[in-house]
């Protein structure tokens, strides 16, 4: 399976979109809100919520369909998210890694990723439909455009920021001011 997530922020409202496909067949589209303080909501949080939603979707599908041994890829256009995940998923993680903002969602992504052992993470450059012809796009680029459309639809559906913070189970402590 190929999963591509995308997220964004506008006016303190964080939102994301996810596309799940097998080859050229899209089997699921998901969109949702990124929770957090609208004064500090950033694109990183929205991207991370989308990435987490994609991994959770895939983890549940692989469990239900009993396809744990299949190879899966997840793509994001957030290089900073991939970099933080790489640091968090090492065998030995420095304490400083967990003192950064949004460490709670990084911990949750790392925990959920363990449920999909054949999952590889990749960067996909966003908005390639602005630069390439449709027939030149790779599947991850096509699905990034799809995820972006889902995220944009969520942005238009939101009336207000989703400011209630819900703690992530993988994070042993959280400080919200």
Tab-separated table of N, CA and C in Angstrom:
chain	number	residue	atom	x	y	z
A	1	UNK	N	0.843	-1.185	0.000
A	1	UNK	CA	0.000	0.000	0.000
A	1	UNK	C	0.885	1.244	0.000
A	2	UNK	N	0.358	2.294	-0.538
A	2	UNK	CA	1.010	3.604	-0.551
A	2	UNK	C	0.109	4.553	0.230
A	3	UNK	N	0.680	5.225	1.217
A	3	UNK	CA	-0.061	6.235	1.967
A	3	UNK	C	0.667	7.552	1.784
A	4	UNK	N	-0.104	8.602	1.526
A	4	UNK	CA	0.470	9.940	1.433
A	4	UNK	C	-0.388	10.859	2.287
A	5	UNK	N	0.281	11.650	3.134
A	5	UNK	CA	-0.440	12.596	3.989
A	5	UNK	C	0.026	14.011	3.687
A	6	UNK	N	-0.844	14.953	3.981
A	6	UNK	CA	-0.514	16.361	3.809
A	6	UNK	C	-1.285	17.148	4.856
A	7	UNK	N	-0.749	18.264	5.277
A	7	UNK	CA	-1.420	19.068	6.279
A	7	UNK	C	-1.130	20.534	6.084
A	8	UNK	N	-1.898	21.363	6.770
A	8	UNK	CA	-1.693	22.791	6.678
A	8	UNK	C	-2.373	23.521	7.821
A	9	UNK	N	-2.114	24.814	7.879
A	9	UNK	CA	-2.673	25.670	8.925
A	9	UNK	C	-3.101	26.973	8.299
A	10	UNK	N	-4.256	27.455	8.740
A	10	UNK	CA	-4.730	28.772	8.321
A	10	UNK	C	-5.551	29.359	9.460
A	11	UNK	N	-5.185	30.540	9.906
A	11	UNK	CA	-5.935	31.192	10.965
A	11	UNK	C	-6.008	30.392	12.247
A	12	UNK	N	-4.943	29.687	12.594
A	12	UNK	CA	-4.921	28.877	13.810
A	12	UNK	C	-5.612	27.538	13.681
A	13	UNK	N	-6.189	27.256	12.518
A	13	UNK	CA	-6.873	25.981	12.281
A	13	UNK	C	-5.933	25.021	11.566
A	14	UNK	N	-5.659	23.880	12.208
A	14	UNK	CA	-4.816	22.858	11.605
A	14	UNK	C	-5.679	21.764	10.998
A	15	UNK	N	-5.309	21.290	9.833
A	15	UNK	CA	-6.106	20.301	9.107
A	15	UNK	C	-5.174	19.400	8.316
A	16	UNK	N	-5.671	18.217	7.938
A	16	UNK	CA	-4.847	17.289	7.162
A	16	UNK	C	-5.713	16.454	6.236
A	17	UNK	N	-5.042	15.823	5.267
A	17	UNK	CA	-5.668	14.879	4.363
A	17	UNK	C	-4.748	13.684	4.183
A	18	UNK	N	-5.347	12.522	3.957
A	18	UNK	CA	-4.581	11.285	3.771
A	18	UNK	C	-5.181	10.528	2.595
A	19	UNK	N	-4.318	9.949	1.784
A	19	UNK	CA	-4.753	9.103	0.679
A	19	UNK	C	-4.072	7.744	0.832
A	20	UNK	N	-4.857	6.679	0.780
A	20	UNK	CA	-4.338	5.320	0.856
A	20	UNK	C	-4.677	4.622	-0.448
A	21	UNK	N	-3.660	4.056	-1.083
A	21	UNK	CA	-3.868	3.401	-2.369
A	21	UNK	C	-3.081	2.096	-2.450
A	22	UNK	N	-3.567	1.232	-3.309
A	22	UNK	CA	-2.836	0.027	-3.676
A	22	UNK	C	-2.622	0.158	-5.173
A	23	UNK	N	-1.364	0.357	-5.548
A	23	UNK	CA	-1.069	0.633	-6.952
A	23	UNK	C	-1.764	1.901	-7.398
A	24	UNK	N	-2.552	1.810	-8.453
A	24	UNK	CA	-3.267	2.978	-8.975
A	24	UNK	C	-4.703	3.104	-8.459
A	25	UNK	N	-5.061	2.251	-7.496
A	25	UNK	CA	-6.429	2.255	-6.973
A	25	UNK	C	-6.451	2.882	-5.579
A	26	UNK	N	-7.156	4.007	-5.445
A	26	UNK	CA	-7.323	4.651	-4.148
A	26	UNK	C	-8.386	3.871	-3.385
A	27	UNK	N	-8.035	3.401	-2.186
A	27	UNK	CA	-9.007	2.633	-1.407
A	27	UNK	C	-9.538	3.428	-0.204
A	28	UNK	N	-8.882	4.532	0.133
A	28	UNK	CA	-9.404	5.354	1.236
A	28	UNK	C	-8.862	6.774	1.136
A	29	UNK	N	-9.746	7.706	1.471
A	29	UNK	CA	-9.367	9.110	1.627
A	29	UNK	C	-9.855	9.533	3.008
A	30	UNK	N	-9.001	10.192	3.751
A	30	UNK	CA	-9.337	10.615	5.105
A	30	UNK	C	-8.952	12.079	5.242
A	31	UNK	N	-9.752	12.814	6.005
A	31	UNK	CA	-9.382	14.190	6.326
A	31	UNK	C	-9.758	14.441	7.776
A	32	UNK	N	-9.055	15.373	8.409
A	32	UNK	CA	-9.342	15.635	9.813
A	32	UNK	C	-8.698	16.908	10.300
A	33	UNK	N	-8.835	17.131	11.601
A	33	UNK	CA	-8.308	18.348	12.218
A	33	UNK	C	-7.094	18.019	13.080
A	34	UNK	N	-6.191	18.967	13.151
A	34	UNK	CA	-5.037	18.871	14.045
A	34	UNK	C	-5.393	19.652	15.307
A	35	UNK	N	-5.327	18.978	16.439
A	35	UNK	CA	-5.712	19.615	17.699
A	35	UNK	C	-4.538	20.362	18.313
A	36	UNK	N	-4.857	21.463	18.967
A	36	UNK	CA	-3.831	22.238	19.653
A	36	UNK	C	-4.230	23.689	19.791
A	37	UNK	N	-3.423	24.415	20.495
A	37	UNK	CA	-3.663	25.828	20.740
A	37	UNK	C	-3.598	26.587	19.419
A	38	UNK	N	-4.665	27.294	19.041
A	38	UNK	CA	-4.657	28.001	17.764
A	38	UNK	C	-3.587	29.097	17.684
A	39	UNK	N	-3.119	29.571	18.842
A	39	UNK	CA	-2.076	30.609	18.839
A	39	UNK	C	-0.719	30.045	18.458
A	40	UNK	N	-0.532	28.748	18.674
A	40	UNK	CA	0.768	28.146	18.375
A	40	UNK	C	0.687	27.039	17.324
A	41	UNK	N	-0.501	26.809	16.770
A	41	UNK	CA	-0.667	25.762	15.746
A	41	UNK	C	0.267	26.057	14.575
A	42	UNK	N	0.979	25.036	14.147
A	42	UNK	CA	1.916	25.213	13.032
A	42	UNK	C	1.734	24.086	12.023
A	43	UNK	N	2.323	24.292	10.883
A	43	UNK	CA	2.212	23.320	9.805
A	43	UNK	C	2.804	21.968	10.202
A	44	UNK	N	3.877	21.974	11.021
A	44	UNK	CA	4.481	20.723	11.476
A	44	UNK	C	3.451	19.864	12.198
A	45	UNK	N	2.664	20.475	13.108
A	45	UNK	CA	1.637	19.734	13.845
A	45	UNK	C	0.606	19.130	12.893
A	46	UNK	N	0.145	19.925	11.946
A	46	UNK	CA	-0.868	19.451	11.006
A	46	UNK	C	-0.318	18.300	10.160
A	47	UNK	N	0.921	18.439	9.694
A	47	UNK	CA	1.556	17.366	8.919
A	47	UNK	C	1.681	16.097	9.768
A	48	UNK	N	2.065	16.271	11.041
A	48	UNK	CA	2.251	15.124	11.937
A	48	UNK	C	0.919	14.421	12.216
A	49	UNK	N	-0.149	15.184	12.404
A	49	UNK	CA	-1.467	14.572	12.615
A	49	UNK	C	-1.880	13.755	11.385
A	50	UNK	N	-1.629	14.272	10.204
A	50	UNK	CA	-1.945	13.532	8.987
A	50	UNK	C	-1.139	12.256	8.868
A	51	UNK	N	0.149	12.348	9.177
A	51	UNK	CA	1.041	11.193	9.127
A	51	UNK	C	0.566	10.124	10.115
A	52	UNK	N	0.210	10.560	11.334
A	52	UNK	CA	-0.289	9.639	12.347
A	52	UNK	C	-1.585	8.977	11.885
A	53	UNK	N	-2.478	9.763	11.324
A	53	UNK	CA	-3.746	9.201	10.828
A	53	UNK	C	-3.483	8.149	9.749
A	54	UNK	N	-2.535	8.422	8.863
A	54	UNK	CA	-2.201	7.466	7.805
A	54	UNK	C	-1.652	6.161	8.350
A	55	UNK	N	-0.757	6.259	9.332
A	55	UNK	CA	-0.187	5.052	9.925
A	55	UNK	C	-1.255	4.263	10.674
A	56	UNK	N	-2.112	4.959	11.426
A	56	UNK	CA	-3.192	4.263	12.158
A	56	UNK	C	-4.148	3.568	11.196
A	57	UNK	N	-4.480	4.240	10.113
A	57	UNK	CA	-5.356	3.642	9.099
A	57	UNK	C	-4.720	2.370	8.544
A	58	UNK	N	-3.457	2.459	8.174
A	58	UNK	CA	-2.765	1.298	7.622
A	58	UNK	C	-2.621	0.183	8.655
A	59	UNK	N	-2.295	0.524	9.891
A	59	UNK	CA	-2.140	-0.486	10.938
A	59	UNK	C	-3.449	-1.256	11.132
A	60	UNK	N	-4.562	-0.552	11.151
A	60	UNK	CA	-5.857	-1.219	11.322
A	60	UNK	C	-6.228	-2.070	10.117
A	61	UNK	N	-5.963	-1.567	8.928
A	61	UNK	CA	-6.272	-2.344	7.722
A	61	UNK	C	-5.419	-3.601	7.624
A	62	UNK	N	-4.132	-3.493	7.930
A	62	UNK	CA	-3.270	-4.675	7.847
A	62	UNK	C	-3.676	-5.723	8.868
A	63	UNK	N	-4.132	-5.266	10.022
A	63	UNK	CA	-4.591	-6.197	11.048
A	63	UNK	C	-5.893	-6.886	10.619
A	64	UNK	N	-6.841	-6.096	10.130
A	64	UNK	CA	-8.132	-6.656	9.722
A	64	UNK	C	-8.008	-7.568	8.510
A	65	UNK	N	-7.160	-7.177	7.548
A	65	UNK	CA	-7.034	-7.949	6.315
A	65	UNK	C	-5.919	-8.991	6.380
A	66	UNK	N	-5.219	-9.026	7.512
A	66	UNK	CA	-4.123	-9.969	7.734
A	66	UNK	C	-3.059	-9.894	6.637
A	67	UNK	N	-2.610	-8.656	6.374
A	67	UNK	CA	-1.561	-8.445	5.355
A	67	UNK	C	-0.333	-7.800	5.992
A	68	UNK	N	0.010	-8.248	7.217
A	68	UNK	CA	1.126	-7.658	7.954
A	68	UNK	C	2.468	-7.796	7.235
A	69	UNK	N	2.624	-8.832	6.418
A	69	UNK	CA	3.910	-9.085	5.777
A	69	UNK	C	4.125	-8.291	4.492
A	70	UNK	N	3.111	-7.598	4.030
A	70	UNK	CA	3.247	-6.785	2.812
A	70	UNK	C	4.145	-5.587	3.084
A	71	UNK	N	4.805	-5.111	2.037
A	71	UNK	CA	5.614	-3.898	2.163
A	71	UNK	C	4.731	-2.688	1.876
A	72	UNK	N	4.858	-1.672	2.724
A	72	UNK	CA	4.057	-0.468	2.605
A	72	UNK	C	4.964	0.751	2.644
A	73	UNK	N	4.526	1.823	1.993
A	73	UNK	CA	5.277	3.074	2.048
A	73	UNK	C	4.348	4.190	2.503
A	74	UNK	N	4.916	5.121	3.270
A	74	UNK	CA	4.180	6.318	3.658
A	74	UNK	C	5.025	7.515	3.254
A	75	UNK	N	4.369	8.509	2.688
A	75	UNK	CA	5.057	9.669	2.137
A	75	UNK	C	4.493	10.949	2.749
A	76	UNK	N	5.371	11.911	2.944
A	76	UNK	CA	4.965	13.234	3.407
A	76	UNK	C	5.816	14.277	2.691
A	77	UNK	N	5.267	15.482	2.573
A	77	UNK	CA	6.065	16.554	1.981
A	77	UNK	C	6.711	17.417	3.074
A	78	UNK	N	6.788	16.876	4.294
A	78	UNK	CA	7.430	17.561	5.408
A	78	UNK	C	8.766	16.892	5.729
A	79	UNK	N	9.850	17.476	5.235
A	79	UNK	CA	11.180	16.932	5.499
A	79	UNK	C	11.504	17.003	6.992
A	80	UNK	N	11.029	18.051	7.672
A	80	UNK	CA	11.315	18.190	9.103
A	80	UNK	C	10.625	17.087	9.908
A	81	UNK	N	9.448	16.673	9.503
A	81	UNK	CA	8.750	15.577	10.177
A	81	UNK	C	9.542	14.277	10.020
A	82	UNK	N	9.988	13.988	8.814
A	82	UNK	CA	10.773	12.765	8.587
A	82	UNK	C	12.065	12.788	9.394
A	83	UNK	N	12.703	13.946	9.480
A	83	UNK	CA	13.939	14.074	10.244
A	83	UNK	C	13.696	13.809	11.727
A	84	UNK	N	12.637	14.380	12.282
A	84	UNK	CA	12.312	14.158	13.699
A	84	UNK	C	11.975	12.686	13.951
A	85	UNK	N	11.248	12.063	13.041
A	85	UNK	CA	10.895	10.650	13.199
A	85	UNK	C	12.131	9.762	13.154
A	86	UNK	N	13.049	10.081	12.269
A	86	UNK	CA	14.283	9.306	12.167
A	86	UNK	C	15.027	9.341	13.496
A	87	UNK	N	15.120	10.517	14.092
A	87	UNK	CA	15.782	10.644	15.386
A	87	UNK	C	15.048	9.903	16.492
A	88	UNK	N	13.724	9.950	16.466
A	88	UNK	CA	12.912	9.332	17.520
A	88	UNK	C	12.845	7.820	17.412
A	89	UNK	N	13.112	7.264	16.247
A	89	UNK	CA	12.956	5.824	16.056
A	89	UNK	C	14.293	5.074	16.104
A	90	UNK	N	15.340	5.772	16.493
A	90	UNK	CA	16.633	5.104	16.662
A	90	UNK	C	16.585	4.207	17.890
A	91	UNK	N	17.529	3.295	17.939
A	91	UNK	CA	17.608	2.399	19.098
A	91	UNK	C	17.892	3.197	20.366
A	92	UNK	N	18.804	4.139	20.270
A	92	UNK	CA	19.158	4.990	21.402
A	92	UNK	C	18.773	6.423	21.061
A	93	UNK	N	17.841	6.975	21.818
A	93	UNK	CA	17.326	8.318	21.550
A	93	UNK	C	17.815	9.259	22.643
A	94	UNK	N	18.369	10.394	22.242
A	94	UNK	CA	18.846	11.355	23.232
A	94	UNK	C	17.671	11.996	23.956
A	95	UNK	N	17.890	12.373	25.204
A	95	UNK	CA	16.843	13.005	26.008
A	95	UNK	C	16.368	14.293	25.337
A	96	UNK	N	17.278	15.016	24.718
A	96	UNK	CA	16.928	16.271	24.054
A	96	UNK	C	15.881	16.107	22.971
A	97	UNK	N	15.825	14.937	22.391
A	97	UNK	CA	14.834	14.659	21.344
A	97	UNK	C	13.424	14.839	21.881
A	98	UNK	N	13.216	14.457	23.137
A	98	UNK	CA	11.875	14.502	23.722
A	98	UNK	C	11.542	15.843	24.367
A	99	UNK	N	12.506	16.759	24.396
A	99	UNK	CA	12.248	18.072	24.988
A	99	UNK	C	11.765	19.092	23.961
A	100	UNK	N	11.719	18.696	22.720
A	100	UNK	CA	11.256	19.597	21.663
A	100	UNK	C	9.737	19.666	21.654
A	101	UNK	N	9.220	20.756	21.102
A	101	UNK	CA	7.770	20.868	20.984
A	101	UNK	C	7.237	19.750	20.090
A	102	UNK	N	6.031	19.375	20.316
A	102	UNK	CA	5.337	18.336	19.549
A	102	UNK	C	5.947	16.945	19.699
A	103	UNK	N	6.727	16.738	20.753
A	103	UNK	CA	7.305	15.410	20.982
A	103	UNK	C	6.239	14.372	21.268
A	104	UNK	N	5.090	14.816	21.812
A	104	UNK	CA	4.030	13.859	22.116
A	104	UNK	C	3.508	13.170	20.862
A	105	UNK	N	3.306	13.914	19.809
A	105	UNK	CA	2.804	13.293	18.573
A	105	UNK	C	3.893	12.463	17.892
A	106	UNK	N	5.149	12.884	18.023
A	106	UNK	CA	6.261	12.094	17.475
A	106	UNK	C	6.326	10.747	18.202
A	107	UNK	N	6.162	10.768	19.532
A	107	UNK	CA	6.152	9.511	20.303
A	107	UNK	C	5.021	8.602	19.840
A	108	UNK	N	3.859	9.194	19.590
A	108	UNK	CA	2.708	8.392	19.175
A	108	UNK	C	2.919	7.805	17.778
A	109	UNK	N	3.489	8.591	16.879
A	109	UNK	CA	3.786	8.071	15.532
A	109	UNK	C	4.770	6.911	15.627
A	110	UNK	N	5.824	7.084	16.427
A	110	UNK	CA	6.831	6.021	16.581
A	110	UNK	C	6.194	4.754	17.140
A	111	UNK	N	5.285	4.913	18.085
A	111	UNK	CA	4.596	3.754	18.687
A	111	UNK	C	3.698	3.064	17.662
A	112	UNK	N	2.922	3.827	16.924
A	112	UNK	CA	2.008	3.252	15.926
A	112	UNK	C	2.779	2.596	14.781
A	113	UNK	N	3.923	3.159	14.424
A	113	UNK	CA	4.725	2.609	13.317
A	113	UNK	C	5.221	1.195	13.635
A	114	UNK	N	5.371	0.880	14.906
A	114	UNK	CA	5.793	-0.472	15.305
A	114	UNK	C	4.765	-1.526	14.901
A	115	UNK	N	3.517	-1.109	14.732
A	115	UNK	CA	2.443	-2.044	14.374
A	115	UNK	C	2.464	-2.415	12.890
A	116	UNK	N	3.261	-1.677	12.110
A	116	UNK	CA	3.378	-1.946	10.672
A	116	UNK	C	4.873	-2.127	10.375
A	117	UNK	N	5.411	-3.330	10.641
A	117	UNK	CA	6.859	-3.538	10.533
A	117	UNK	C	7.423	-3.356	9.121
A	118	UNK	N	6.639	-3.591	8.108
A	118	UNK	CA	7.121	-3.470	6.722
A	118	UNK	C	6.830	-2.078	6.151
A	119	UNK	N	6.955	-1.047	6.980
A	119	UNK	CA	6.631	0.323	6.571
A	119	UNK	C	7.898	1.130	6.360
A	120	UNK	N	8.045	1.716	5.185
A	120	UNK	CA	9.165	2.617	4.943
A	120	UNK	C	8.623	4.035	4.748
A	121	UNK	N	9.381	5.000	5.235
A	121	UNK	CA	8.967	6.405	5.205
A	121	UNK	C	9.753	7.154	4.139
A	122	UNK	N	9.053	8.037	3.394
A	122	UNK	CA	9.685	8.743	2.281
A	122	UNK	C	9.218	10.191	2.186
A	123	UNK	N	10.075	10.998	1.592
A	123	UNK	CA	9.735	12.388	1.298
A	123	UNK	C	9.176	12.465	-0.122
A	124	UNK	N	8.122	13.253	-0.294
A	124	UNK	CA	7.589	13.521	-1.631
A	124	UNK	C	7.462	15.041	-1.751
A	125	UNK	N	7.951	15.560	-2.817
A	125	UNK	CA	7.856	17.006	-3.024
A	125	UNK	C	6.402	17.377	-3.329
A	126	UNK	N	5.893	18.366	-2.612
A	126	UNK	CA	4.499	18.761	-2.765
A	126	UNK	C	4.247	19.634	-3.976
A	127	UNK	N	2.993	19.724	-4.363
A	127	UNK	CA	2.503	20.609	-5.431
A	127	UNK	C	3.214	20.399	-6.772
A	128	UNK	N	3.506	19.159	-7.087
A	128	UNK	CA	4.190	18.867	-8.343
A	128	UNK	C	3.286	19.073	-9.554
A	129	UNK	N	1.977	19.160	-9.330
A	129	UNK	CA	1.071	19.433	-10.443
A	129	UNK	C	1.259	20.855	-10.976
A	130	UNK	N	1.942	21.707	-10.205
A	130	UNK	CA	2.274	23.057	-10.677
A	130	UNK	C	3.473	23.041	-11.627
A	131	UNK	N	4.283	21.968	-11.574
A	131	UNK	CA	5.543	21.929	-12.317
A	131	UNK	C	5.600	20.860	-13.404
A	132	UNK	N	4.786	19.798	-13.240
A	132	UNK	CA	4.853	18.671	-14.169
A	132	UNK	C	3.505	18.433	-14.830
A	133	UNK	N	3.566	17.790	-15.976
A	133	UNK	CA	2.334	17.342	-16.639
A	133	UNK	C	1.829	16.107	-15.907
A	134	UNK	N	0.541	15.871	-15.949
A	134	UNK	CA	-0.090	14.768	-15.222
A	134	UNK	C	0.574	13.424	-15.522
A	135	UNK	N	0.929	13.175	-16.771
A	135	UNK	CA	1.505	11.870	-17.130
A	135	UNK	C	2.936	11.695	-16.608
A	136	UNK	N	3.574	12.798	-16.180
A	136	UNK	CA	4.947	12.735	-15.655
A	136	UNK	C	5.003	12.503	-14.146
A	137	UNK	N	3.865	12.571	-13.474
A	137	UNK	CA	3.825	12.456	-12.020
A	137	UNK	C	4.003	11.010	-11.559
A	138	UNK	N	4.750	10.829	-10.473
A	138	UNK	CA	4.866	9.507	-9.855
A	138	UNK	C	3.601	9.253	-9.025
A	139	UNK	N	3.386	8.001	-8.629
A	139	UNK	CA	2.207	7.700	-7.807
A	139	UNK	C	2.218	8.487	-6.488
A	140	UNK	N	3.344	8.552	-5.753
A	140	UNK	CA	3.325	9.367	-4.531
A	140	UNK	C	2.991	10.841	-4.802
A	141	UNK	N	3.449	11.385	-5.910
A	141	UNK	CA	3.120	12.777	-6.251
A	141	UNK	C	1.625	12.931	-6.554
A	142	UNK	N	1.065	11.964	-7.255
A	142	UNK	CA	-0.372	11.989	-7.559
A	142	UNK	C	-1.176	11.931	-6.257
A	143	UNK	N	-0.767	11.047	-5.346
A	143	UNK	CA	-1.503	10.894	-4.098
A	143	UNK	C	-1.256	12.058	-3.139
A	144	UNK	N	-0.119	12.729	-3.279
A	144	UNK	CA	0.110	13.947	-2.488
A	144	UNK	C	-0.875	15.039	-2.909
A	145	UNK	N	-1.119	15.137	-4.187
A	145	UNK	CA	-2.095	16.105	-4.704
A	145	UNK	C	-3.484	15.754	-4.171
A	146	UNK	N	-3.795	14.461	-4.155
A	146	UNK	CA	-5.076	13.985	-3.637
A	146	UNK	C	-5.214	14.321	-2.143
A	147	UNK	N	-4.156	14.038	-1.363
A	147	UNK	CA	-4.176	14.329	0.076
A	147	UNK	C	-4.306	15.830	0.322
A	148	UNK	N	-3.645	16.634	-0.497
A	148	UNK	CA	-3.738	18.091	-0.379
A	148	UNK	C	-5.170	18.566	-0.623
A	149	UNK	N	-5.836	17.963	-1.598
A	149	UNK	CA	-7.240	18.325	-1.872
A	149	UNK	C	-8.136	17.965	-0.689
A	150	UNK	N	-7.892	16.802	-0.073
A	150	UNK	CA	-8.669	16.408	1.105
A	150	UNK	C	-8.420	17.370	2.263
A	151	UNK	N	-7.167	17.757	2.444
A	151	UNK	CA	-6.828	18.712	3.510
A	151	UNK	C	-7.508	20.055	3.260
A	152	UNK	N	-7.477	20.502	2.025
A	152	UNK	CA	-8.113	21.774	1.671
A	152	UNK	C	-9.616	21.712	1.915
A	153	UNK	N	-10.226	20.575	1.600
A	153	UNK	CA	-11.657	20.410	1.853
A	153	UNK	C	-11.940	20.504	3.356
A	154	UNK	N	-11.077	19.902	4.160
A	154	UNK	CA	-11.243	19.972	5.617
A	154	UNK	C	-11.117	21.419	6.090
A	155	UNK	N	-10.165	22.143	5.526
A	155	UNK	CA	-9.974	23.554	5.899
A	155	UNK	C	-11.259	24.338	5.691
A	156	UNK	N	-11.930	24.105	4.583
A	156	UNK	CA	-13.162	24.829	4.273
A	156	UNK	C	-14.337	24.377	5.144
A	157	UNK	N	-14.283	23.151	5.651
A	157	UNK	CA	-15.359	22.635	6.497
A	157	UNK	C	-15.232	23.082	7.955
A	158	UNK	N	-14.045	23.502	8.363
A	158	UNK	CA	-13.821	23.871	9.763
A	158	UNK	C	-14.423	25.235	10.071
A	159	UNK	N	-15.184	25.301	11.162
A	159	UNK	CA	-15.745	26.570	11.608
A	159	UNK	C	-14.823	27.277	12.589
A	160	UNK	N	-14.091	26.496	13.368
A	160	UNK	CA	-13.207	27.052	14.391
A	160	UNK	C	-12.053	26.080	14.610
A	161	UNK	N	-10.955	26.559	15.213
A	161	UNK	CA	-9.844	25.654	15.519
A	161	UNK	C	-10.273	24.558	16.491
A	162	UNK	N	-9.635	23.416	16.384
A	162	UNK	CA	-9.872	22.303	17.311
A	162	UNK	C	-8.886	22.478	18.464
A	163	UNK	N	-9.229	23.334	19.411
A	163	UNK	CA	-8.269	23.737	20.435
A	163	UNK	C	-8.162	22.775	21.613
A	164	UNK	N	-9.137	21.870	21.796
A	164	UNK	CA	-9.036	20.930	22.907
A	164	UNK	C	-7.883	19.974	22.652
A	165	UNK	N	-6.948	19.930	23.577
A	165	UNK	CA	-5.791	19.052	23.446
A	165	UNK	C	-6.119	17.716	24.084
A	166	UNK	N	-5.929	16.658	23.333
A	166	UNK	CA	-6.166	15.303	23.827
A	166	UNK	C	-4.802	14.619	23.948
A	167	UNK	N	-4.430	14.175	25.157
A	167	UNK	CA	-3.106	13.557	25.334
A	167	UNK	C	-2.958	12.275	24.506
A	168	UNK	N	-1.753	12.052	24.028
A	168	UNK	CA	-1.456	10.831	23.283
A	168	UNK	C	-1.001	9.750	24.260
A	169	UNK	N	-1.498	8.521	24.109
A	169	UNK	CA	-1.138	7.444	25.048
A	169	UNK	C	0.359	7.147	25.125
A	170	UNK	N	1.092	7.336	24.043
A	170	UNK	CA	2.515	6.999	24.033
A	170	UNK	C	3.366	8.024	24.785
A	171	UNK	N	2.820	9.178	25.062
A	171	UNK	CA	3.557	10.237	25.748
A	171	UNK	C	3.295	10.146	27.240
A	172	UNK	N	4.322	9.809	28.040
A	172	UNK	CA	4.102	9.616	29.470
A	172	UNK	C	3.751	10.898	30.229
A	173	UNK	N	4.105	12.048	29.668
A	173	UNK	CA	3.800	13.313	30.336
A	173	UNK	C	3.657	14.392	29.281
A	174	UNK	N	2.809	15.351	29.566
A	174	UNK	CA	2.632	16.487	28.676
A	174	UNK	C	2.363	17.732	29.490
A	175	UNK	N	2.914	18.842	29.060
A	175	UNK	CA	2.681	20.109	29.737
A	175	UNK	C	2.007	21.044	28.746
A	176	UNK	N	0.813	21.475	29.073
A	176	UNK	CA	0.064	22.384	28.227
A	176	UNK	C	-0.215	23.642	29.025
A	177	UNK	N	0.220	24.758	28.504
A	177	UNK	CA	0.042	26.036	29.208
A	177	UNK	C	-0.931	26.901	28.428
